[in-house]
Amino acid sequence: MSIVVKKWRELAEVKAELAARDWFFATSGNLSIKVTEDPLTFLVTASGKDKRKQTEEDFLLVDAFGKPIEDTNLKPSAETLLHVEIYNRTNAGCCLHVHTIDNNIISELYGDKGEVAFSGQEIIKAFGLWEEDAPVRIPIIPNYAHIPALAKEFAKHVNGDAGAVLIRNHGITVWGRDAFEAKKFLEAWEFLFSWHVKCLLLKQAAVLPVD
Amino acid sequence: MSIVVKKWRELAEVKAELAARDWFFATSGNLSIKVTEDPLTFLVTASGKDKRKQTEEDFLLVDAFGKPIEDTNLKPSAETLLHVEIYNRTNAGCCLHVHTIDNNIISELYGDKGEVAFSGQEIIKAFGLWEEDAPVRIPIIPNYAHIPALAKEFAKHVNGDAGAVLIRNHGITVWGRDAFEAKKFLEAWEFLFSWHVKCLLLKQAAVLPVD
Amino acid sequence: MSIVVKKWRELAEVKAELAARDWFFATSGNLSIKVTEDPLTFLVTASGKDKRKQTEEDFLLVDAFGKPIEDTNLKPSAETLLHVEIYNRTNAGCCLHVHTIDNNIISELYGDKGEVAFSGQEIIKAFGLWEEDAPVRIPIIPNYAHIPALAKEFAKHVNGDAGAVLIRNHGITVWGRDAFEAKKFLEAWEFLFSWHVKCLLLKQAAVLPVD
Amino acid sequence: MSIVVKKWRELAEVKAELAARDWFFATSGNLSIKVTEDPLTFLVTASGKDKRKQTEEDFLLVDAFGKPIEDTNLKPSAETLLHVEIYNRTNAGCCLHVHTIDNNIISELYGDKGEVAFSGQEIIKAFGLWEEDAPVRIPIIPNYAHIPALAKEFAKHVNGDAGAVLIRNHGITVWGRDAFEAKKFLEAWEFLFSWHVKCLLLKQAAVLPVD
């Protein structure tokens, strides 16, 4: 099987799983997977598609600058430049970006601090951190409408083969060595966000005596 | 393929997607899609059906007055007059109306102000607004039980080929140039509503120091 | 097709839909559908089954006293006596009982008052009430562990061919002329409960100035 | 059919049901089912797999010490020692461990007390307790990162053929005489947790006059 076909299927499978959670409201979100190393090519979601559907126009192959390699009337996702930064700076193999209510809320609550950190949660072991109370942190960057400016800010936080960045009032971008790892890390972050939002909601009630 | 069959399938697909989100509680909601321009005809949901099911009686073809064109014992949705206003006043191709908990809550919270506005949220780009902090607003109208009165009030806000109106303690009506656009805009509004409701719930907790 | 087979399929379809919403946690809930009028027989869920699965032992046929008609090692649901009250006192054709978080919460919040009422909500039209601000009310009864005592208390509120009763910290029982109506009314009540619970959560936040 | 194949299918079915609820975020959770009594063998989830997928590498057969019986490159779940304690100390036939937002929150809210108790809830009958206001309690233990230490603490609470333990900021472990019972008890606990968390959120709002 051609490597492009293999990678297409891998990305399609991740897309279907995230769509099942309804993480692509209003055609939001974008995904990519690396296909070849040298020269760098990757498959990225076409712009403006309904990601709950599975079609032959879901992805297109682009080069190290995020430009389509083949003749096509499809446009790469508007935020392809962020994916470009990841593949050029690291050995990541896959990158996932989704908007959820809870990642938007966390990004605004901690946006002024520029990051949010968590510890003391078992799910943190998903990041490969096995010590008790190991902390994890995720940077939060401003949501510049100008994509090259956003990509430049984003690039400052692209330091490893796996990682994540929250864009304020926008969503999370997660990358990993392969699709499996990127998805696992994405799920761990979303679990932490939802857990933390619910904890904050309970802060007052919890001080009341419980029966 | 006949244009009616084509449009039927398009609308059925949207219905199935919204039903998967459980947006048709208690047979609520209604949908339509334009079939021909001149004379105007459109398919609209039959009244009182369980919209989680897919049957041959889901839709019926009506004219510019919302009257059935063919001999049928089906009745058009009770609110077909609102769809009539849209197709007569604009070039819209599809109209979706759903009841959700969050759109009901927003409609009541801001009902006295007659509208609600949002800005600074990435999902707003789904409306084709790409500037930073671009605002969006949606009018909120009273829920007159008399449908012609409701349609008259509704019509005041039908000014473009795409748009949306909240009916107080009732639901949202969204229209777009085609089914794809109408669904995209509907999802963007519902994301904004759910996000805003959760933000309001967090307003108090958020002022507490976070760990 | 035998009337028993026809009714079995109808009830199985409703069961599958409610199971899809996860309304049968921990084998809770019970359902029934009338098969014959004279003598009265109805299909009722067998006790203790996992209602997310579809099997040939899901239902059994019982008489006007809730006793199995055929030789079987299945036991009718422990609460079959409540279904008996409905079919003996009304022309109802179907009865649905489910536990949800929100119906439990409403039942406790308003349990001391013995009922809860709603008005000014569009979804109320699902009950066939079309006037503006038409109110609906549902009685709330104590959750006697002794089923004959519970059935006796329950029977006081079984006055029409369609209706509903909340059992405190237990769940809702809804009946209707047929499975379609019972399910529609159940969905309308659950929408009202979830909407009201969320409104209560927002009461404080809503008095804050909104942006 | 071989007993291993039969038990594999049983466990796979439970896994699919829990995955449908999205209870295995970020490859979390682990499951097991007893295969033979003497010598003791059981199937346990392989470490680090995506439990939303169904593959031939989902489970592996281990002995009374949690060591693989057959030649394999699969590793048993990191927490297999907890399953070992259950099968060695009781006649349990199945053990389920999942992370959910609500079980994490309950475990933290009541962690210092070392347990949480519930009563007056109909769903408690799922535990086979039929008296009115029968109480249920679940112990909460610290989340030691060192698994043998965790297993030792856990073992103190493994006193019956069915039971459950909450691990603080980690998840719930439930066991039962068979897969059916283990799943039923798991669902009952999760219902109680979600109900209680929502009750706490409502504590303040509920004292306000309701309309």
PDB file of C-alpha atoms in Angstrom, chain C residues 22 24-28 48-50 52-53 78-79 99-102 104-105 109-110 117 143-146 169-170 196-197 200-201 203-204, chain D residues 13 17 20-21 23 120-123 125-126 130-132 180 183-184 187-188 190-191 194-195 198-199 201-202 204-206 208-211:
ATOM      1  CA  ASP C  22     -28.207   5.942  28.292  1.00  0.00           C
ATOM      2  CA  PHE C  24     -31.202   2.644  31.688  1.00  0.00           C
ATOM      3  CA  PHE C  25     -28.168   2.879  33.974  1.00  0.00           C
ATOM      4  CA  ALA C  26     -27.552  -0.225  36.094  1.00  0.00           C
ATOM      5  CA  THR C  27     -30.515  -2.169  34.608  1.00  0.00           C
ATOM      6  CA  SER C  28     -32.899   0.537  35.874  1.00  0.00           C
ATOM      7  CA  GLY C  48     -32.895  -7.292  35.860  1.00  0.00           C
ATOM      8  CA  LYS C  49     -31.903  -7.265  32.185  1.00  0.00           C
ATOM      9  CA  ASP C  50     -29.314  -4.988  30.609  1.00  0.00           C
ATOM     10  CA  ARG C  52     -28.867  -1.644  26.138  1.00  0.00           C
ATOM     11  CA  LYS C  53     -28.920  -5.130  24.627  1.00  0.00           C
ATOM     12  CA  ALA C  78     -40.509  -5.442  40.005  1.00  0.00           C
ATOM     13  CA  GLU C  79     -42.667  -2.371  39.313  1.00  0.00           C
ATOM     14  CA  HIS C  99     -34.196   7.176  35.868  1.00  0.00           C
ATOM     15  CA  THR C 100     -32.223  10.249  34.826  1.00  0.00           C
ATOM     16  CA  ILE C 101     -29.983  12.545  36.859  1.00  0.00           C
ATOM     17  CA  ASP C 102     -32.214  15.524  36.111  1.00  0.00           C
ATOM     18  CA  ASN C 104     -34.098  12.685  40.187  1.00  0.00           C
ATOM     19  CA  ILE C 105     -32.940  16.183  41.023  1.00  0.00           C
ATOM     20  CA  LEU C 109     -36.111  19.810  44.811  1.00  0.00           C
ATOM     21  CA  TYR C 110     -39.923  19.870  44.630  1.00  0.00           C
ATOM     22  CA  ALA C 117     -45.253  23.139  37.363  1.00  0.00           C
ATOM     23  CA  ASN C 143     -40.673   6.431  46.863  1.00  0.00           C
ATOM     24  CA  TYR C 144     -42.175   3.662  48.999  1.00  0.00           C
ATOM     25  CA  ALA C 145     -39.983   0.563  48.866  1.00  0.00           C
ATOM     26  CA  HIS C 146     -43.097  -1.604  49.249  1.00  0.00           C
ATOM     27  CA  ASN C 169     -35.303  10.158  44.043  1.00  0.00           C
ATOM     28  CA  HIS C 170     -36.357   7.408  41.708  1.00  0.00           C
ATOM     29  CA  HIS C 196     -35.081  24.029  34.656  1.00  0.00           C
ATOM     30  CA  VAL C 197     -32.064  22.521  36.438  1.00  0.00           C
ATOM     31  CA  LEU C 200     -31.525  27.228  38.633  1.00  0.00           C
ATOM     32  CA  LEU C 201     -27.758  26.887  38.280  1.00  0.00           C
ATOM     33  CA  LYS C 203     -29.912  32.158  38.786  1.00  0.00           C
ATOM     34  CA  GLN C 204     -27.016  33.784  40.567  1.00  0.00           C
TER      35      GLN C 204
ATOM     36  CA  GLU D  13     -18.471  -6.607  24.795  1.00  0.00           C
ATOM     37  CA  GLU D  17     -20.025  -0.545  25.907  1.00  0.00           C
ATOM     38  CA  ALA D  20     -19.197   4.053  23.781  1.00  0.00           C
ATOM     39  CA  ARG D  21     -19.559   6.239  26.897  1.00  0.00           C
ATOM     40  CA  TRP D  23     -14.808   6.164  29.660  1.00  0.00           C
ATOM     41  CA  GLY D 120     -32.291   7.442  49.728  1.00  0.00           C
ATOM     42  CA  GLN D 121     -31.666   6.844  46.042  1.00  0.00           C
ATOM     43  CA  GLU D 122     -33.625   4.245  44.068  1.00  0.00           C
ATOM     44  CA  ILE D 123     -30.568   3.272  42.000  1.00  0.00           C
ATOM     45  CA  LYS D 125     -31.387  -1.211  44.652  1.00  0.00           C
ATOM     46  CA  ALA D 126     -29.018  -2.174  41.821  1.00  0.00           C
ATOM     47  CA  TRP D 130     -34.089  -3.320  48.778  1.00  0.00           C
ATOM     48  CA  GLU D 131     -34.875  -1.602  52.090  1.00  0.00           C
ATOM     49  CA  GLU D 132     -35.962   2.014  52.108  1.00  0.00           C
ATOM     50  CA  PHE D 180     -22.880  -8.418  34.107  1.00  0.00           C
ATOM     51  CA  LYS D 183     -20.907  -3.501  34.880  1.00  0.00           C
ATOM     52  CA  LYS D 184     -24.230  -3.025  36.710  1.00  0.00           C
ATOM     53  CA  GLU D 187     -23.115   2.062  36.312  1.00  0.00           C
ATOM     54  CA  ALA D 188     -24.875   2.436  39.649  1.00  0.00           C
ATOM     55  CA  GLU D 190     -21.341   6.450  38.266  1.00  0.00           C
ATOM     56  CA  PHE D 191     -25.020   7.440  38.399  1.00  0.00           C
ATOM     57  CA  SER D 194     -22.990  12.326  38.709  1.00  0.00           C
ATOM     58  CA  TRP D 195     -26.210  12.866  40.665  1.00  0.00           C
ATOM     59  CA  LYS D 198     -25.035  18.022  40.321  1.00  0.00           C
ATOM     60  CA  CYS D 199     -26.792  18.207  43.700  1.00  0.00           C
ATOM     61  CA  LEU D 201     -23.792  22.458  42.287  1.00  0.00           C
ATOM     62  CA  LEU D 202     -27.456  23.170  42.993  1.00  0.00           C
ATOM     63  CA  GLN D 204     -27.019  27.363  46.618  1.00  0.00           C
ATOM     64  CA  ALA D 205     -29.451  27.955  43.805  1.00  0.00           C
ATOM     65  CA  ALA D 206     -32.007  25.633  45.372  1.00  0.00           C
ATOM     66  CA  LEU D 208     -33.702  30.624  46.184  1.00  0.00           C
ATOM     67  CA  PRO D 209     -37.437  30.772  45.658  1.00  0.00           C
ATOM     68  CA  VAL D 210     -38.413  28.779  42.602  1.00  0.00           C
ATOM     69  CA  ASP D 211     -41.023  30.099  40.225  1.00  0.00           C
TER      70      ASP D 211
END
